[in-house]
Short mmCIF file of C-alpha atoms in Angstrom, two decimals:
data_model
loop_
_atom_site.label_atom_id
_atom_site.label_comp_id
_atom_site.label_asym_id
_atom_site.label_seq_id
_atom_site.Cartn_x
_atom_site.Cartn_y
_atom_site.Cartn_z
CA GLY A 1 -8.69 1.87 63.27
CA ALA A 2 -8.52 5.65 63.75
CA TRP A 3 -8.90 5.34 67.54
CA VAL A 4 -6.11 2.75 67.79
CA ALA A 5 -3.84 4.92 65.61
CA TYR A 6 -4.57 7.93 67.82
CA ASN A 7 -3.68 6.00 70.96
CA ILE A 8 -0.45 4.74 69.42
CA ALA A 9 0.54 8.25 68.33
CA ARG A 10 -0.14 9.85 71.71
CA VAL A 11 1.76 7.34 73.91
CA PRO A 12 4.52 9.47 75.49
CA LEU A 13 6.99 6.63 75.95
CA ARG A 14 7.35 3.07 74.83
CA ARG A 15 5.88 0.71 77.38
CA GLU A 16 6.28 -3.01 77.78
CA GLY A 17 3.97 -4.79 75.38
CA LYS A 18 3.11 -1.58 73.54
CA GLN A 19 4.70 0.08 70.54
CA ASN A 20 4.40 3.58 69.16
CA ASP A 21 5.62 2.65 65.72
CA VAL A 22 5.14 5.01 62.73
CA LYS A 23 4.12 2.06 60.55
CA LEU A 24 1.44 1.00 63.03
CA VAL A 25 -0.15 4.46 62.97
CA ILE A 26 -0.26 4.47 59.17
CA SER A 27 -1.54 0.88 59.04
CA TYR A 28 -4.44 1.46 61.42
CA LEU A 29 -5.41 4.60 59.54
CA SER A 30 -5.50 2.47 56.38
CA ILE A 31 -8.04 0.21 58.10
CA ASN A 32 -10.08 3.31 58.91
CA HIS A 33 -10.07 4.44 55.27
CA MET A 34 -11.15 1.03 54.05
CA GLY A 35 -14.03 1.30 56.50
CA TYR A 36 -15.29 4.25 54.44
CA VAL A 37 -15.14 2.09 51.33
CA MET A 38 -17.15 -0.63 53.07
CA LEU A 39 -19.69 1.99 54.14
CA ALA A 40 -20.15 2.99 50.48
CA ILE A 41 -20.64 -0.66 49.47
CA ALA A 42 -23.18 -1.09 52.28
CA ALA A 43 -25.06 1.98 51.01
CA ALA A 44 -25.08 0.55 47.48
CA GLY A 45 -26.73 -2.60 48.79
CA ALA A 46 -29.14 -0.88 51.18
CA ALA A 47 -32.75 -1.99 51.21
CA ALA A 48 -34.81 -0.79 48.27
CA GLY A 49 -36.45 2.56 48.84
CA LEU A 50 -33.84 3.83 51.33
CA ALA A 51 -31.92 5.73 48.66
CA ASP A 52 -32.18 6.48 45.00
CA VAL A 53 -29.81 5.07 42.41
CA ASN A 54 -27.93 8.36 42.09
CA SER A 55 -27.05 8.50 45.79
CA ARG A 56 -25.84 4.92 45.72
CA ALA A 57 -23.77 5.57 42.60
CA ILE A 58 -22.25 8.68 44.21
CA ALA A 59 -21.19 6.58 47.21
CA VAL A 60 -19.56 3.90 45.02
CA ASN A 61 -17.88 6.57 42.88
CA GLY A 62 -16.44 8.03 46.06
CA ALA A 63 -15.23 4.62 47.16
CA ILE A 64 -13.34 4.11 43.90
CA VAL A 65 -11.69 7.53 44.16
CA GLN A 66 -10.95 6.88 47.82
CA MET A 67 -9.13 3.63 47.03
CA PHE A 68 -7.09 5.39 44.35
CA ALA A 69 -6.21 8.33 46.63
CA HIS A 70 -5.54 6.04 49.58
CA GLY A 71 -3.06 4.03 47.54
CA LEU A 72 -1.14 7.18 46.63
CA SER A 73 -1.13 8.90 50.03
CA THR A 74 -0.54 5.77 52.13
CA GLY A 75 2.15 4.61 49.71
CA ALA A 76 3.87 7.97 50.08
CA LEU A 77 3.60 7.83 53.89
CA PHE A 78 5.03 4.32 54.07
CA PHE A 79 7.83 5.30 51.71
CA LEU A 80 8.70 8.33 53.83
CA ALA A 81 8.55 6.25 57.01
CA GLY A 82 10.99 3.84 55.35
CA SER A 83 13.23 6.75 54.38
CA LEU A 84 13.33 7.86 58.01
CA ALA A 85 14.10 4.32 59.16
CA GLU A 86 16.85 4.02 56.56
CA ARG A 87 18.49 7.14 58.01
CA THR A 88 17.91 6.47 61.71
CA GLY A 89 17.49 2.71 62.01
CA SER A 90 14.20 3.13 63.87
CA TYR A 91 10.44 3.40 63.31
CA GLU A 92 9.71 4.31 66.93
CA LEU A 93 8.10 7.71 67.46
CA THR A 94 10.03 8.11 70.71
CA SER A 95 13.29 7.99 68.74
CA PHE A 96 12.52 11.16 66.81
CA GLY A 97 11.79 14.82 67.50
CA GLY A 98 12.80 18.11 65.90
CA LEU A 99 13.71 16.54 62.55
CA ARG A 100 12.16 19.46 60.65
CA MET A 101 15.38 21.38 61.38
CA VAL A 102 17.65 18.84 59.68
CA VAL A 103 15.41 17.33 56.94
CA PRO A 104 13.01 20.17 56.00
CA VAL A 105 12.19 18.83 52.53
CA LEU A 106 11.31 15.39 53.89
CA ALA A 107 9.18 17.07 56.56
CA GLY A 108 7.38 19.19 53.96
CA LEU A 109 6.58 16.30 51.63
CA MET A 110 5.45 14.13 54.52
CA GLY A 111 3.14 16.97 55.49
CA VAL A 112 1.59 16.96 52.00
CA ALA A 113 1.14 13.17 52.08
CA MET A 114 -0.33 13.40 55.58
CA PHE A 115 -2.87 16.09 54.64
CA ALA A 116 -3.85 14.10 51.55
CA ASN A 117 -4.37 11.07 53.76
CA LEU A 118 -6.64 12.90 56.18
CA GLY A 119 -8.71 14.41 53.34
CA LEU A 120 -7.67 18.04 53.07
CA PRO A 121 -9.72 19.92 50.39
CA GLY A 122 -7.74 20.32 47.19
CA LEU A 123 -6.24 16.83 47.44
CA ALA A 124 -7.69 13.60 46.06
CA GLY A 125 -8.49 12.10 49.45
CA PHE A 126 -11.06 14.83 50.09
CA VAL A 127 -12.89 14.04 46.84
CA GLY A 128 -13.31 10.37 47.72
CA GLU A 129 -14.46 11.01 51.28
CA PHE A 130 -16.86 13.80 50.27
CA PHE A 131 -18.63 11.66 47.67
CA ILE A 132 -18.77 8.65 50.01
CA PHE A 133 -20.47 10.65 52.76
CA ARG A 134 -22.69 12.51 50.30
CA GLY A 135 -23.89 9.20 48.85
CA THR A 136 -24.28 7.23 52.08
CA TRP A 137 -26.21 9.94 53.92
CA ALA A 138 -29.41 9.12 52.03
CA SER A 139 -29.60 5.52 53.24
CA LEU A 140 -27.26 5.17 56.25
CA PRO A 141 -27.26 8.51 58.08
CA PHE A 142 -26.35 7.09 61.50
CA TRP A 143 -23.32 5.19 60.19
CA THR A 144 -22.30 8.18 58.08
CA ILE A 145 -22.19 10.42 61.15
CA LEU A 146 -20.23 7.76 63.04
CA ALA A 147 -17.76 7.45 60.16
CA MET A 148 -17.32 11.22 60.00
CA LEU A 149 -16.21 11.20 63.64
CA GLY A 150 -13.41 8.93 62.44
CA LEU A 151 -12.16 11.79 60.27
CA VAL A 152 -11.53 13.90 63.37
CA ILE A 153 -9.74 11.10 65.19
CA SER A 154 -7.67 10.29 62.07
CA ALA A 155 -6.60 13.93 61.81
CA LEU A 156 -5.56 13.96 65.48
CA ALA A 157 -3.55 10.74 65.03
CA LEU A 158 -1.70 12.05 61.97
CA LEU A 159 -1.02 15.46 63.51
CA LEU A 160 0.30 13.86 66.69
CA MET A 161 2.52 11.54 64.67
CA TYR A 162 3.88 14.47 62.65
CA GLN A 163 4.48 16.49 65.81
CA ARG A 164 6.35 13.64 67.48
CA ILE A 165 8.64 13.23 64.47
CA PHE A 166 9.33 16.78 63.32
CA SER A 167 8.61 19.17 66.21
CA GLY A 168 10.08 19.65 69.67
CA PRO A 169 13.73 19.32 70.69
CA LEU A 170 16.07 17.60 68.25
CA ASN A 171 17.48 14.25 69.26
CA PRO A 172 21.28 14.87 69.16
CA ARG A 173 21.77 11.56 67.35
CA TRP A 174 20.14 12.95 64.20
CA ARG A 175 22.01 16.25 63.73
CA ALA A 176 23.73 15.08 60.53
CA LEU A 177 20.85 13.30 58.76
CA PRO A 178 20.75 13.80 54.98
CA ASP A 179 17.61 15.22 53.39
CA LEU A 180 15.78 13.59 50.48
CA SER A 181 17.92 12.15 47.71
CA LEU A 182 17.21 12.45 43.99
CA ARG A 183 16.03 8.83 43.94
CA GLU A 184 13.50 9.54 46.69
CA TRP A 185 12.31 12.66 44.86
CA GLY A 186 11.70 10.48 41.80
CA VAL A 187 9.42 8.17 43.79
CA LEU A 188 7.48 10.84 45.70
CA VAL A 189 6.85 13.52 43.07
CA PRO A 190 4.54 11.37 40.86
CA LEU A 191 2.53 10.19 43.88
CA LEU A 192 2.03 13.67 45.33
CA ALA A 193 1.46 15.27 41.92
CA LEU A 194 -1.40 12.87 41.17
CA LEU A 195 -2.95 13.62 44.58
CA VAL A 196 -2.93 17.34 43.78
CA ILE A 197 -4.09 16.96 40.15
CA PHE A 198 -7.06 14.73 40.97
CA GLY A 199 -7.84 16.77 44.06
CA ILE A 200 -8.27 19.88 41.93
CA TYR A 201 -9.74 18.24 38.82
CA PRO A 202 -11.17 14.77 39.61
CA LEU A 203 -13.51 14.60 36.59
CA PRO A 204 -11.34 12.28 34.42
CA LEU A 205 -11.01 9.77 37.24
CA MET A 206 -14.68 9.94 38.18
CA SER A 207 -15.77 9.62 34.56
CA LEU A 208 -13.84 6.36 34.35
CA ALA A 209 -15.35 5.16 37.61
CA ASN A 210 -18.94 6.18 36.93
CA GLU A 211 -19.93 3.32 34.62
CA THR A 212 -18.55 0.79 37.09
CA ALA A 213 -20.35 2.51 39.96
CA LEU A 214 -23.68 2.45 38.10
CA ALA A 215 -23.18 -1.23 37.18
CA VAL A 216 -22.52 -2.12 40.83
CA VAL A 217 -25.62 -0.23 41.98
CA ARG A 218 -27.83 -1.82 39.31
CA PHE A 219 -26.59 -5.24 40.40
CA PHE A 220 -27.57 -4.58 44.01
CA VAL A 221 -30.91 -3.02 43.05
CA GLY A 222 -31.68 -5.97 40.78
CA ALA A 223 -30.67 -8.45 43.47
#
């Protein structure tokens, strides 16, 4: 998923049969994130003796936090992509460029959502990914290393997408675009605030998830 998203983001121009759509980049990165969740589930069900119960529970805990953080960051990214399309009538990356000069607040908040999505420390996405990889390393080290390479490719895809939208020369068609409205602020602030809060202090969320994680691991161990 990360590799496909990267290739979509880096296409310089739209070609016949190919699209460089903002939604496609975000969608393929979502597939990549769910791959991390599946890795944690695989670690929980690994053959007996390959990992202790604590490592398996850590992986499942990370998966639960990852799903929560992914819902917030990906929801924010899709919402912002829709806000851009509402203003410009297009999702195509080749339609944009230089928008940071005319919609700086939208650019800033999309940057926060993007960094949360790629797992920047201090945001909830990092917590989920860290615990997944910490827990899966004990039983599935090869697949953990492979999955961690996806983090680098995901970061490249998101940074390229952001660059294509907000950096470079401004498309003259978008000189008068309005910045975020009060309604859009009302949608985005709760999503981004939760990403920051649980990125800095994830204990309440992980405490809720821990019993479920242990129950899942005990089920697999018993099976």
